[in-house]
XYZ file of C-alpha atoms in Angstrom:
539
model
C 195.961 202.479 44.263
C 196.644 205.979 45.550
C 200.407 206.390 45.831
C 200.066 210.015 46.987
C 198.739 208.948 50.383
C 201.503 207.497 52.579
C 201.140 203.854 53.534
C 203.005 204.490 56.794
C 203.315 207.721 58.741
C 205.234 208.003 62.017
C 205.334 211.386 63.746
C 207.349 212.251 66.820
C 207.740 208.600 67.820
C 209.318 208.128 71.236
C 210.361 204.724 72.585
C 211.783 204.043 76.063
C 213.720 201.138 77.505
C 213.623 200.058 81.136
C 217.020 199.716 82.805
C 218.450 200.472 86.251
C 214.955 200.871 87.730
C 213.967 203.647 85.324
C 212.754 204.330 81.784
C 215.405 205.722 79.421
C 214.712 207.188 75.940
C 215.856 204.973 73.031
C 214.091 206.676 70.116
C 213.615 210.402 70.626
C 210.859 211.902 68.518
C 211.620 210.479 65.069
C 209.403 211.090 62.007
C 209.088 208.625 59.137
C 206.945 208.611 55.969
C 206.731 205.706 53.532
C 204.684 205.311 50.334
C 203.645 202.106 48.547
C 206.394 200.677 46.394
C 209.038 202.764 48.170
C 212.030 201.413 50.086
C 213.438 203.450 52.967
C 216.889 202.506 54.222
C 217.549 202.960 57.948
C 221.244 203.100 58.769
C 223.354 203.962 61.783
C 225.688 202.256 64.219
C 224.707 199.753 66.894
C 222.348 201.325 69.438
C 221.084 203.987 67.017
C 217.497 202.734 67.358
C 217.111 201.298 63.827
C 215.526 197.960 64.754
C 213.509 199.523 67.571
C 211.987 202.032 65.145
C 211.396 199.320 62.543
C 209.467 197.179 65.029
C 207.448 200.214 66.107
C 206.174 200.430 62.516
C 204.266 197.249 63.417
C 202.977 198.815 66.615
C 205.346 196.519 68.504
C 207.943 197.108 71.221
C 210.330 194.476 72.535
C 209.973 193.287 76.163
C 211.464 195.951 78.395
C 210.534 198.687 75.927
C 207.475 200.871 75.445
C 206.223 203.252 72.758
C 205.733 206.296 74.954
C 204.613 208.953 72.489
C 203.970 210.084 68.963
C 201.703 208.824 66.196
C 201.920 205.682 64.036
C 199.449 205.384 61.152
C 199.451 202.337 58.868
C 197.095 202.732 55.892
C 194.908 204.973 58.033
C 194.931 202.618 61.052
C 196.143 204.263 64.266
C 198.482 201.635 65.714
C 198.888 203.614 68.938
C 195.168 203.219 69.627
C 194.514 199.831 67.980
C 193.830 196.854 70.213
C 196.355 194.042 70.458
C 193.992 191.808 68.476
C 193.799 194.382 65.668
C 197.579 194.668 65.520
C 197.996 190.890 65.572
C 195.658 190.668 62.568
C 198.026 192.932 60.611
C 201.335 191.304 61.565
C 202.510 188.573 59.251
C 199.754 189.437 56.768
C 199.751 193.127 55.816
C 202.996 193.884 57.687
C 205.776 191.287 57.559
C 209.116 191.169 59.355
C 212.331 189.537 58.122
C 214.807 189.167 60.971
C 218.572 188.835 60.924
C 218.607 185.391 62.553
C 216.812 182.866 60.369
C 217.599 180.041 62.791
C 215.539 181.741 65.497
C 212.629 182.406 63.117
C 211.863 178.765 62.279
C 210.410 175.985 64.420
C 212.799 173.016 64.092
C 209.910 170.539 64.378
C 208.112 171.678 61.204
C 209.109 171.714 57.546
C 209.966 174.924 55.718
C 206.831 174.698 53.588
C 204.516 174.227 56.572
C 205.888 177.393 58.128
C 206.025 179.381 54.885
C 202.330 178.934 54.148
C 201.066 179.270 57.724
C 200.171 182.988 57.615
C 198.214 183.086 54.328
C 196.345 179.866 55.151
C 195.534 180.772 58.760
C 194.190 184.173 57.716
C 192.145 182.758 54.856
C 194.057 184.481 52.070
C 194.762 181.261 50.164
C 194.037 177.567 50.360
C 196.882 175.322 51.474
C 197.418 174.167 47.890
C 197.435 177.724 46.514
C 199.838 178.891 49.237
C 202.142 175.931 48.618
C 202.274 176.710 44.877
C 203.048 180.352 45.600
C 205.691 179.372 48.167
C 207.461 177.270 45.540
C 207.400 180.256 43.194
C 209.025 182.350 45.914
C 211.621 179.636 46.596
C 212.563 179.734 42.919
C 212.718 183.550 42.989
C 215.037 183.296 45.997
C 217.327 180.994 43.972
C 216.871 178.127 46.427
C 217.950 174.701 45.153
C 215.173 172.281 44.162
C 212.392 174.827 44.793
C 209.677 172.219 44.236
C 210.955 169.995 47.053
C 213.124 172.102 49.371
C 210.018 173.006 51.365
C 209.840 169.387 52.522
C 213.095 169.819 54.429
C 213.414 170.820 58.064
C 215.389 173.937 59.071
C 218.459 171.953 60.125
C 218.633 170.304 56.690
C 219.518 173.513 54.806
C 222.443 175.902 55.035
C 222.293 179.210 56.881
C 222.115 181.168 53.631
C 219.317 178.954 52.323
C 217.404 179.343 55.578
C 217.716 183.136 55.343
C 216.216 183.075 51.858
C 213.429 180.758 52.997
C 212.615 183.241 55.776
C 212.304 186.019 53.198
C 209.940 183.804 51.169
C 207.919 183.139 54.324
C 207.510 186.870 54.930
C 206.432 187.465 51.329
C 203.993 184.564 51.097
C 200.994 186.577 52.348
C 201.791 189.367 49.827
C 202.115 192.048 52.525
C 201.801 195.789 51.985
C 204.864 196.514 54.130
C 207.954 194.419 54.806
C 210.506 195.323 57.475
C 213.886 193.859 56.561
C 216.161 193.820 59.627
C 219.702 193.047 58.395
C 218.397 190.148 56.232
C 221.554 189.558 54.173
C 224.137 190.079 56.898
C 225.077 186.393 57.148
C 225.094 185.689 53.400
C 228.110 185.327 51.141
C 228.452 187.913 48.412
C 227.238 185.799 45.489
C 224.178 184.618 47.408
C 223.559 188.162 48.618
C 223.332 189.463 45.045
C 220.623 186.936 44.184
C 218.663 187.582 47.382
C 218.820 191.354 46.939
C 217.696 191.008 43.339
C 214.774 188.782 44.389
C 213.755 191.250 47.087
C 213.870 194.176 44.665
C 211.840 192.227 42.101
C 209.159 191.259 44.630
C 208.907 194.794 46.018
C 208.419 196.247 42.533
C 206.076 193.501 41.303
C 203.631 193.795 44.195
C 204.014 197.509 44.940
C 205.200 196.571 48.408
C 206.705 199.179 50.677
C 209.784 198.265 52.686
C 211.921 199.509 55.522
C 215.420 198.139 55.010
C 217.521 198.206 58.192
C 221.206 197.616 57.616
C 224.726 198.650 58.536
C 225.987 197.743 55.045
C 226.131 200.984 53.085
C 226.684 199.261 49.743
C 223.568 197.143 50.256
C 221.380 200.090 51.180
C 222.616 201.832 48.031
C 221.094 198.997 45.967
C 217.831 198.625 47.880
C 216.678 202.026 49.083
C 214.983 204.920 47.316
C 215.673 207.133 50.334
C 218.061 206.811 53.272
C 217.443 207.938 56.836
C 220.457 208.097 59.163
C 219.922 207.582 62.900
C 222.259 208.139 65.827
C 221.519 207.791 69.534
C 217.815 207.493 68.758
C 217.608 210.728 66.777
C 217.455 211.485 63.059
C 220.718 212.827 61.658
C 219.560 213.402 58.095
C 217.377 211.956 55.333
C 217.677 212.285 51.556
C 217.185 210.393 48.283
C 219.790 207.648 47.996
C 221.795 209.193 45.163
C 221.924 212.531 46.972
C 222.965 210.891 50.245
C 225.743 208.871 48.602
C 227.065 211.764 46.551
C 226.843 214.550 49.110
C 226.082 213.607 52.728
C 225.619 216.777 54.742
C 226.124 215.810 58.369
C 229.641 215.077 59.726
C 228.357 211.830 61.278
C 227.027 210.579 57.929
C 230.354 211.443 56.337
C 232.092 209.394 59.048
C 229.914 206.361 58.208
C 230.969 206.625 54.571
C 234.646 206.681 55.584
C 234.934 203.790 58.066
C 235.841 201.100 55.519
C 239.505 202.152 55.336
C 241.315 199.933 57.871
C 245.033 199.314 58.034
C 246.424 195.795 57.776
C 248.405 194.331 60.688
C 252.152 194.630 60.908
C 254.592 192.123 59.467
C 255.762 189.203 61.597
C 257.628 185.911 61.275
C 257.305 183.633 58.222
C 257.208 180.144 59.847
C 254.085 177.967 59.664
C 252.195 177.367 62.896
C 249.373 175.270 61.394
C 249.141 173.137 58.250
C 246.389 171.120 56.577
C 247.659 168.431 54.224
C 245.282 166.656 51.829
C 242.217 166.978 54.055
C 239.108 165.153 52.855
C 236.066 165.235 55.137
C 232.454 164.098 54.984
C 229.190 164.249 56.893
C 228.148 160.609 56.817
C 228.580 159.541 53.198
C 228.360 163.071 51.791
C 231.823 164.525 50.983
C 232.172 168.180 51.934
C 235.950 168.773 51.702
C 238.162 167.352 48.965
C 241.961 167.313 49.264
C 242.304 170.624 51.124
C 245.847 171.818 51.787
C 246.771 175.163 53.313
C 249.200 176.690 55.805
C 248.902 179.440 58.419
C 252.082 181.502 59.009
C 252.870 182.480 62.582
C 251.570 185.935 63.454
C 249.662 186.305 60.170
C 246.015 186.244 59.044
C 244.753 183.728 56.504
C 241.259 184.471 55.185
C 239.005 181.632 54.020
C 236.469 183.031 51.554
C 233.695 181.501 49.481
C 229.938 181.317 49.325
C 227.636 179.432 51.679
C 228.321 175.686 51.443
C 231.880 176.098 50.117
C 233.383 174.330 53.141
C 234.827 177.232 55.140
C 233.233 176.395 58.493
C 233.712 172.670 57.892
C 237.438 173.347 57.535
C 237.323 175.022 60.957
C 235.543 171.958 62.406
C 238.330 169.716 61.083
C 241.046 171.966 62.531
C 239.405 172.009 65.971
C 238.821 168.243 65.983
C 235.028 168.464 65.891
C 234.967 166.631 62.531
C 237.761 164.066 62.090
C 238.836 163.941 58.433
C 238.433 160.881 56.224
C 241.929 161.448 54.836
C 244.823 163.833 55.364
C 246.192 165.374 58.523
C 246.333 168.586 60.546
C 249.796 169.519 61.809
C 250.498 172.013 64.592
C 254.050 173.360 64.813
C 255.203 170.494 62.622
C 253.631 167.675 64.668
C 250.401 165.882 63.655
C 247.320 166.634 65.770
C 245.010 163.765 66.770
C 242.098 163.982 64.314
C 239.319 163.875 66.943
C 238.777 166.342 69.772
C 238.710 163.617 72.437
C 242.184 162.443 71.403
C 243.842 165.825 71.966
C 245.593 166.886 75.136
C 244.411 169.865 77.148
C 247.427 171.836 75.959
C 246.659 171.042 72.313
C 243.070 172.196 72.861
C 244.292 175.366 74.576
C 246.502 176.472 71.711
C 243.747 176.588 69.046
C 240.671 178.613 70.017
C 237.592 179.754 68.126
C 235.376 182.851 68.083
C 231.914 182.265 66.641
C 229.662 184.409 64.443
C 226.778 184.715 66.892
C 227.925 185.974 70.277
C 224.334 185.605 71.515
C 224.332 181.827 71.134
C 228.018 181.401 72.038
C 227.531 182.603 75.644
C 225.376 181.220 78.440
C 222.828 183.986 79.108
C 222.795 183.122 82.825
C 226.553 183.423 83.343
C 228.239 186.697 84.200
C 231.151 188.080 82.199
C 233.428 187.018 85.057
C 232.212 183.433 84.750
C 232.381 183.398 80.948
C 235.979 184.633 80.757
C 237.105 182.998 84.001
C 236.115 179.452 83.045
C 238.944 178.901 80.481
C 241.387 180.574 82.901
C 240.514 177.873 85.417
C 240.311 175.003 82.919
C 243.435 175.636 80.847
C 245.722 177.515 83.241
C 244.723 175.946 86.565
C 244.109 179.260 88.328
C 241.478 179.815 91.018
C 239.995 182.456 93.309
C 241.638 185.868 93.244
C 244.016 184.774 90.462
C 241.064 184.210 88.146
C 239.559 187.614 88.957
C 242.905 189.323 88.368
C 243.311 187.590 85.014
C 239.738 188.447 83.970
C 240.497 192.082 84.809
C 243.607 191.967 82.609
C 241.660 190.427 79.739
C 238.911 193.035 80.006
C 241.566 195.719 79.746
C 243.008 194.000 76.673
C 239.623 194.157 74.926
C 239.189 197.813 75.980
C 236.471 197.233 78.607
C 236.717 197.915 82.350
C 236.012 195.909 85.507
C 232.459 197.245 85.743
C 231.544 194.624 83.130
C 232.498 191.667 85.350
C 229.092 191.205 86.948
C 227.033 191.901 83.834
C 225.038 189.240 82.000
C 225.175 188.916 78.177
C 221.715 190.465 77.885
C 223.095 193.686 79.378
C 225.712 194.095 76.640
C 225.626 195.600 73.159
C 226.458 193.463 70.120
C 229.990 194.821 69.934
C 230.560 194.312 73.675
C 229.357 190.705 73.429
C 231.825 189.970 70.650
C 234.635 191.559 72.670
C 233.787 189.245 75.573
C 233.987 186.270 73.186
C 237.419 187.508 72.073
C 238.511 187.746 75.718
C 237.280 184.209 76.377
C 239.394 182.928 73.473
C 242.410 184.919 74.718
C 241.960 183.491 78.225
C 243.402 180.165 77.029
C 246.562 181.959 75.814
C 246.295 180.393 72.321
C 248.630 180.490 69.347
C 245.866 180.307 66.719
C 242.378 181.811 66.799
C 239.749 180.847 64.239
C 237.383 183.786 63.655
C 234.175 182.498 62.050
C 232.276 185.481 60.557
C 232.920 187.409 63.794
C 231.935 190.820 62.409
C 229.120 189.907 60.016
C 226.311 190.716 62.489
C 227.786 194.102 63.505
C 227.324 197.552 62.017
C 230.330 198.992 60.231
C 231.544 201.334 62.941
C 231.451 198.482 65.499
C 233.032 196.175 62.896
C 235.901 198.609 62.515
C 236.447 198.642 66.268
C 236.498 194.827 66.472
C 238.875 194.483 63.518
C 241.235 197.104 64.928
C 241.162 195.315 68.286
C 241.981 191.953 66.645
C 244.863 193.515 64.719
C 246.212 195.201 67.861
C 246.097 191.895 69.729
C 247.858 190.195 66.831
C 250.701 192.712 66.924
C 250.961 192.538 70.719
C 250.639 188.775 71.218
C 251.914 187.378 67.906
C 248.613 185.578 67.275
C 247.774 183.746 64.064
C 244.233 184.119 62.711
C 242.152 182.012 60.381
C 239.468 184.488 59.346
C 236.374 182.891 57.834
C 234.316 185.531 56.067
C 232.189 186.359 53.044
C 233.039 190.069 53.322
C 235.635 190.857 50.649
C 236.196 194.348 52.059
C 237.179 192.794 55.406
C 239.570 190.453 53.591
C 241.179 193.385 51.797
C 241.603 195.162 55.135
C 243.082 192.476 57.372
C 244.288 189.397 55.468
C 247.874 188.547 54.657
C 246.969 185.444 52.650
C 243.691 184.345 51.051
C 242.251 180.885 50.392
C 239.287 180.834 47.985
C 236.977 177.827 48.419
C 234.165 176.490 46.240
C 232.131 173.311 46.760
C 234.622 171.848 49.198
C 237.748 172.524 47.167
C 240.446 175.195 47.120
C 240.082 177.215 43.929
C 242.976 179.590 44.528
C 245.296 180.575 47.359
C 248.216 182.905 47.891
C 249.220 186.328 49.160
C 246.364 188.824 49.242
C 248.016 191.026 46.624
C 248.275 188.060 44.241
C 244.684 186.888 44.745
C 243.185 190.332 44.165
C 245.334 191.064 41.099
C 243.849 190.017 37.731
C 243.537 187.732 35.909
C 241.355 185.658 38.244
C 239.996 182.118 38.008
C 236.296 182.232 37.091
C 234.991 181.659 40.621
C 237.302 184.230 42.224
C 236.186 186.715 39.578
C 232.551 185.945 40.476
C 233.203 186.590 44.174
C 235.031 189.857 43.570
C 232.474 191.135 41.068
C 229.597 190.305 43.455
C 230.713 192.729 46.165
C 228.063 195.503 46.246
C 229.382 198.955 45.450
C 228.231 202.187 47.037
C 226.557 203.424 43.897
C 222.961 203.260 42.757
C 222.266 201.005 39.783
C 225.079 198.577 40.635
C 222.646 195.701 41.298
C 220.898 196.086 37.927
C 224.263 196.208 36.133
C 225.426 193.110 37.976
C 222.263 191.125 37.144
C 222.542 192.160 33.491
C 226.166 190.967 33.424
C 225.142 187.615 34.912
C 222.435 187.262 32.251
C 224.943 187.974 29.467
C 227.324 185.392 30.905
C 224.567 182.784 31.198
C 223.497 183.354 27.577
C 227.055 183.188 26.316
C 227.006 186.851 25.279
């Protein structure tokens, strides 16, 4: 294997997008070189062209885009001149893609195993039995539960974090030469993320695979990448070995990326409790998922629910909103018990507790305009109509720092950060007292994250809102939370003021969460894995 010859060479690549009846440059003459066994990290804020460039490495452009110039060579194959059939023969076999949204990558009608082995079997690389054995090996490497049988499950029968790991196994099953990772650990809790990153690193090194790792998480790219390339507005800002980039970024923009994690916490407000959960036990069918959960949300404050995938965070939100009536216990709002089921609550009770979801893409109807999306709760909860609705939508757009030109836009015409702002405006339209934020920044790059968090904190100070902030991002918790509730396997492990929770000594699980947060230093992942091994062996 000749490692001196690049596996992938991209020279002067230009990619255009079609909008407003004309083609507009998205990627503007970017170069990229990648050798076997090397990992290149692509970072930059939303709209920088990271994913667009990553897809172009497969000779692919999204609908509405075109690769308009430059050269793309994969192992000597000219992807700019190759036929569609030739490119299709490479994709999924020699070049694999791991997307951010695992739910969209799987067919709900087929088992995980059927879909994992499809590429190597269809292309004649392995028999079905050989592929199935290898898939189970990958499931074990990805730390999936019951690796010998989890492949028999359907996508809806596993958690989001498990599905993300299964998607990574599916991409690796054909033993590709190049894997493009597009924000693959964004939705994972920190402890799961460590295991997935370690499995990815192991597989890349074992098979000499090259990888392009697209992310907005600087600590993650520090663990995964040998080199880092920074993009902005479709142009290269700078590129350097990872250690050099972390220690001494040259460009002012790169320095600004390194600095965006420092966010101020919201101002102090009243101490009274607006929402309480007392002894909540909940189950899906006969399977218990919450056990004797009690917590309180002070008025005007932020309570963060943290824990790994499957700990019960989102289930707690479903109980609060009435989507999952508890088996035992009660939810109290301003001292009075709330009906356990959604259908038993009054319109005013529904109005006062709103929710913002992780995926703005699936939370909005793609055929409704921004005016319709925000205006609907204005009509439903406040009884307004006609010009009153339009006036209120205009006010709400101003509150989320957008202007009236957005009213007639569809979700597909918005950036990720703009979509999440519209979802915030929709929640505000009901004039609530409590907003549940379920991983609302996890899919956004860090500069956009900072903008969303600052907006939420500004709204909290202005409107006196209370937030329940469900997240696996410990840095976000440090930045915005007043109180923290740590959950594990459906139970509360620890809760209290943020300063108390983050001050040692910690219960074992809290210590695991805090120690699993990736640091912006090379070698952290290896040190963390070694520490886990020592703990497991009793050393």
